[in-house]
Amino acid sequence: MIKVENISKDYKIIKLFEGLNIRKSEIVPALKHINFTIPQNKICALVGENGAGKTTFLKILTTLILKDTGKIFYDKKDIDKDPEFFKNNIAFLNGEERSFYFRLTLYENLQFFMGIFRNSVINREIDSLLKQLDLYSYRNKPFRILSSGMKAKAQIARAFLKNPSVLLLDEPFSNIDYGSRQELLIFLKEWVLGENKHLLITSHHIEEIENFIEKVIIFRKGTLLKEINEYHSDRTINFIYEDHRENLSKSTIKKEGYHIKKGLKDIVIESILGRIFGDENKME
């Protein structure tokens, strides 16, 4: 289990006023006293609107940036005391990264990255991964000609070459079609269940992954809004109407809350997190 305790992070922003030669600094809180757990053997989703702090948290978890306060424990070990151990067991995938070499073939790219991760290349492991992800027939194709879905699968394959215990996926399905997304989610679910792994996926669109996730962590404006330990996609989620930011007709808002049911594809996370979750009893 990964345990997150009291994590906070502030950014210092410098504002320049043109023509006045004035610089003004401002402290912007990105995360404020975050506490939750990421269990093994479950697909966990971290959701929230733009600017909620999702990517900042992932960068802290991967030790790419420093937190201001708090601790993170991996299997009861403080990662600050042995960051290299944690780095060797974690893989981070950003859905918009472009670190593959477009002129190399898919196979050559994976050989290159495996050499970095392990100081050796084991071709049979690459072959096995490509077959599991249905990419083997494309192994000798230049990376640049692969479809968006194939590139997303290739990023998953690269992450698995590290043989991680913890896999963090930041908006991994934003540019791929429904079929490819479902294939990847099935593959990931089999992996996380079969090998006692940790998997955390960030997303704006919970409806894209709701049939696969088992725990939901919701951020809003740098705070932990809700932690749902047993999420079921067949439930009706009750949102409390709190402000008028969204262009929703008041006639659709019930006094006790606004009900959004599974399958309403046009409702996305950034448009619904303006309302606060009710207590978990309302989700039954």
XYZ file of C-alpha atoms in Angstrom:
284
model
C 0.000 0.000 0.000
C 1.009 3.599 -0.655
C 0.019 5.972 2.123
C -0.089 9.724 1.561
C 0.015 11.876 4.687
C -0.536 15.645 4.873
C 1.024 16.496 1.494
C 1.129 20.201 0.639
C 2.806 22.102 -2.171
C 2.932 25.853 -2.943
C 4.245 27.562 -6.066
C 5.732 31.034 -6.078
C 4.430 33.038 -9.036
C 6.167 36.222 -10.193
C 3.887 38.794 -11.823
C 5.362 41.517 -14.061
C 3.514 44.781 -14.655
C 4.479 46.118 -18.076
C 5.689 49.688 -18.253
C 5.870 50.091 -14.492
C 8.945 47.947 -13.864
C 7.146 46.320 -10.947
C 7.528 42.699 -9.932
C 5.115 41.139 -7.505
C 5.385 37.645 -6.066
C 2.400 35.565 -5.093
C 2.173 32.200 -3.353
C -0.273 29.845 -5.071
C -1.199 26.657 -3.187
C -1.255 23.618 -5.496
C -1.961 20.966 -2.836
C -3.297 21.490 0.668
C -2.911 18.776 3.322
C -3.724 15.741 1.164
C -4.317 12.360 2.864
C -5.348 9.091 1.190
C -4.128 5.587 0.352
C -3.442 3.686 -2.880
C -4.024 -0.024 -2.244
C -2.594 -2.983 -4.105
C -4.727 -5.023 -6.493
C -7.069 -2.162 -7.351
C -7.318 0.253 -10.247
C -7.516 3.659 -8.593
C -8.623 6.833 -10.358
C -7.525 10.345 -9.434
C -10.014 12.777 -10.945
C -10.494 16.523 -10.865
C -10.885 19.646 -12.954
C -7.973 21.459 -14.579
C -5.747 22.952 -11.894
C -7.001 20.610 -9.196
C -3.456 19.403 -8.436
C -3.468 15.955 -10.074
C -0.258 16.287 -12.073
C 1.506 18.107 -9.233
C 0.710 15.177 -6.957
C 1.997 12.640 -9.492
C 5.243 14.588 -9.867
C 5.675 14.602 -6.088
C 4.963 10.881 -5.940
C 7.574 10.204 -8.624
C 10.073 12.507 -6.799
C 10.247 14.841 -9.830
C 9.408 17.794 -7.597
C 9.706 18.312 -3.856
C 6.724 18.583 -1.539
C 6.577 21.318 1.106
C 5.056 19.212 3.894
C 3.982 15.647 4.550
C 5.204 12.118 3.981
C 4.598 9.278 1.536
C 5.018 5.674 2.603
C 5.486 2.720 0.258
C 5.034 -0.620 2.008
C 5.460 1.279 5.308
C 8.798 2.746 4.175
C 9.250 6.525 4.042
C 10.249 7.220 0.433
C 12.265 10.281 1.513
C 14.676 7.972 3.344
C 15.295 5.746 0.307
C 14.136 7.594 -2.846
C 16.231 5.433 -5.174
C 14.427 2.283 -4.020
C 11.074 3.900 -4.804
C 12.254 5.267 -8.158
C 13.338 1.784 -9.188
C 9.862 0.433 -8.463
C 7.753 3.124 -10.097
C 6.858 3.967 -13.697
C 5.218 7.240 -14.726
C 3.454 7.713 -18.050
C 2.243 11.082 -19.290
C -0.316 10.814 -22.077
C 1.173 13.738 -24.019
C 4.861 12.906 -23.749
C 6.928 12.631 -26.912
C 10.049 10.844 -25.730
C 9.913 8.069 -28.329
C 12.223 8.482 -31.311
C 9.987 8.853 -34.351
C 12.596 7.717 -36.898
C 13.358 4.490 -35.041
C 11.149 1.442 -35.265
C 8.940 0.466 -32.357
C 11.299 -2.417 -31.565
C 14.403 -0.215 -31.648
C 12.735 2.282 -29.306
C 11.899 -0.409 -26.770
C 15.396 -1.892 -26.979
C 16.842 1.570 -26.286
C 14.635 2.184 -23.241
C 15.174 -1.295 -21.857
C 18.909 -0.709 -22.036
C 18.460 2.451 -19.950
C 16.238 0.770 -17.360
C 18.261 -2.422 -16.911
C 21.652 -1.899 -18.575
C 20.811 -4.890 -20.757
C 18.370 -5.829 -23.497
C 16.289 -9.017 -23.331
C 14.526 -9.332 -26.668
C 12.214 -12.159 -25.599
C 10.650 -9.898 -22.964
C 10.042 -7.211 -25.561
C 8.505 -9.822 -27.871
C 6.229 -11.041 -25.089
C 5.005 -7.544 -24.256
C 4.351 -6.667 -27.889
C 2.312 -9.846 -28.336
C 0.254 -9.146 -25.206
C -0.507 -5.643 -26.464
C -1.199 -6.814 -30.027
C 1.731 -4.812 -31.393
C 4.048 -7.582 -32.502
C 3.190 -7.262 -36.208
C 4.125 -3.565 -36.037
C 7.466 -4.039 -34.280
C 9.554 -3.120 -37.339
C 7.449 -0.116 -38.350
C 8.803 3.419 -37.775
C 7.236 4.849 -34.658
C 6.012 7.954 -36.503
C 3.522 5.986 -38.657
C 1.788 4.256 -35.737
C -1.737 5.308 -34.843
C -2.516 7.158 -31.618
C -3.836 3.957 -30.070
C -0.684 2.051 -30.994
C 1.503 4.819 -29.571
C -0.453 4.679 -26.310
C 0.106 0.920 -26.160
C 3.801 1.459 -26.909
C 4.059 3.810 -23.918
C 2.474 1.131 -21.727
C 4.957 -1.423 -23.106
C 7.878 0.877 -22.295
C 6.620 1.347 -18.720
C 6.333 -2.422 -18.272
C 9.929 -2.969 -19.403
C 10.915 -1.507 -16.051
C 8.844 -4.194 -14.297
C 7.340 -1.617 -11.915
C 5.420 -2.288 -8.724
C 3.712 1.099 -9.029
C 2.328 2.432 -12.313
C 1.102 6.043 -12.611
C -0.793 7.039 -15.745
C -1.492 10.743 -16.328
C -4.388 11.146 -18.802
C -3.286 8.065 -20.794
C -6.456 7.721 -22.893
C -7.029 11.308 -24.000
C -6.188 10.725 -27.673
C -7.250 7.145 -28.344
C -10.451 5.519 -29.527
C -12.907 3.526 -27.445
C -11.720 0.097 -28.615
C -8.044 0.746 -27.889
C -8.931 2.206 -24.506
C -10.928 -0.869 -23.533
C -8.107 -3.196 -24.629
C -5.582 -1.268 -22.537
C -7.842 -1.213 -19.483
C -8.398 -4.977 -19.682
C -4.643 -5.503 -19.966
C -3.979 -3.204 -17.003
C -6.653 -4.823 -14.850
C -5.213 -8.294 -15.440
C -1.777 -6.963 -14.535
C -2.807 -5.218 -11.325
C -4.869 -8.175 -10.115
C -2.394 -10.866 -11.031
C 0.810 -9.417 -9.633
C -0.114 -7.412 -6.511
C 0.646 -4.071 -8.138
C -0.405 -0.455 -7.563
C -2.119 1.436 -10.388
C -3.246 5.080 -10.323
C -4.877 6.715 -13.361
C -5.697 10.419 -13.629
C -8.581 11.484 -15.832
C -11.007 14.312 -16.521
C -13.523 11.862 -17.951
C -14.552 9.311 -15.372
C -17.062 7.760 -17.775
C -14.131 6.538 -19.907
C -12.822 4.272 -17.146
C -15.746 3.842 -14.738
C -16.336 0.163 -15.562
C -12.785 -0.725 -14.517
C -11.947 1.439 -11.526
C -12.510 0.290 -7.954
C -11.431 3.342 -5.983
C -11.884 7.046 -6.766
C -9.900 9.956 -5.298
C -11.290 13.380 -6.146
C -9.278 16.598 -6.016
C -10.754 20.074 -6.147
C -8.645 23.241 -6.034
C -5.734 21.436 -4.407
C -7.777 19.713 -1.710
C -9.052 16.186 -1.275
C -12.758 16.470 -1.991
C -13.699 12.794 -1.635
C -12.130 9.346 -1.288
C -14.427 6.525 -2.388
C -12.879 3.192 -1.416
C -15.492 0.960 -3.062
C -16.589 2.584 -6.312
C -19.231 0.850 -8.440
C -20.110 2.177 -11.874
C -23.735 1.049 -11.621
C -24.400 3.537 -8.827
C -26.015 6.906 -9.312
C -23.599 9.609 -8.128
C -25.228 12.402 -6.180
C -23.717 15.853 -6.630
C -24.721 18.753 -4.420
C -25.372 21.900 -6.422
C -23.065 24.548 -4.981
C -22.525 27.371 -7.456
C -23.557 28.709 -10.863
C -20.307 28.249 -12.781
C -21.758 25.646 -15.149
C -24.384 26.508 -17.718
C -26.979 24.192 -16.242
C -30.656 25.049 -16.219
C -31.879 25.579 -12.678
C -34.977 23.620 -13.575
C -32.825 20.509 -13.803
C -31.395 21.017 -10.338
C -33.333 19.312 -7.593
C -33.346 20.895 -4.178
C -31.561 17.927 -2.638
C -28.957 17.540 -5.378
C -28.244 16.953 -9.033
C -28.326 13.334 -10.232
C -26.024 12.221 -13.036
C -26.455 8.642 -14.191
C -24.038 6.273 -15.884
C -23.826 6.646 -19.651
C -24.372 10.400 -19.891
C -21.339 10.863 -22.095
C -21.498 14.626 -22.463
C -21.008 15.211 -18.727
C -17.306 15.372 -17.938
C -15.420 15.776 -14.711
C -14.452 19.423 -15.133
C -18.096 20.418 -15.520
C -19.390 18.506 -12.515
C -16.786 19.057 -9.845
C -18.317 22.436 -9.097
C -20.666 20.518 -6.837
C -19.612 18.616 -3.728
C -20.229 14.924 -3.277
C -22.869 14.019 -0.765
C -22.086 11.516 1.946
C -21.439 7.943 0.860
C -24.804 6.789 2.118
C -26.434 8.728 -0.697
C -24.559 6.611 -3.218
C -26.283 3.396 -2.276
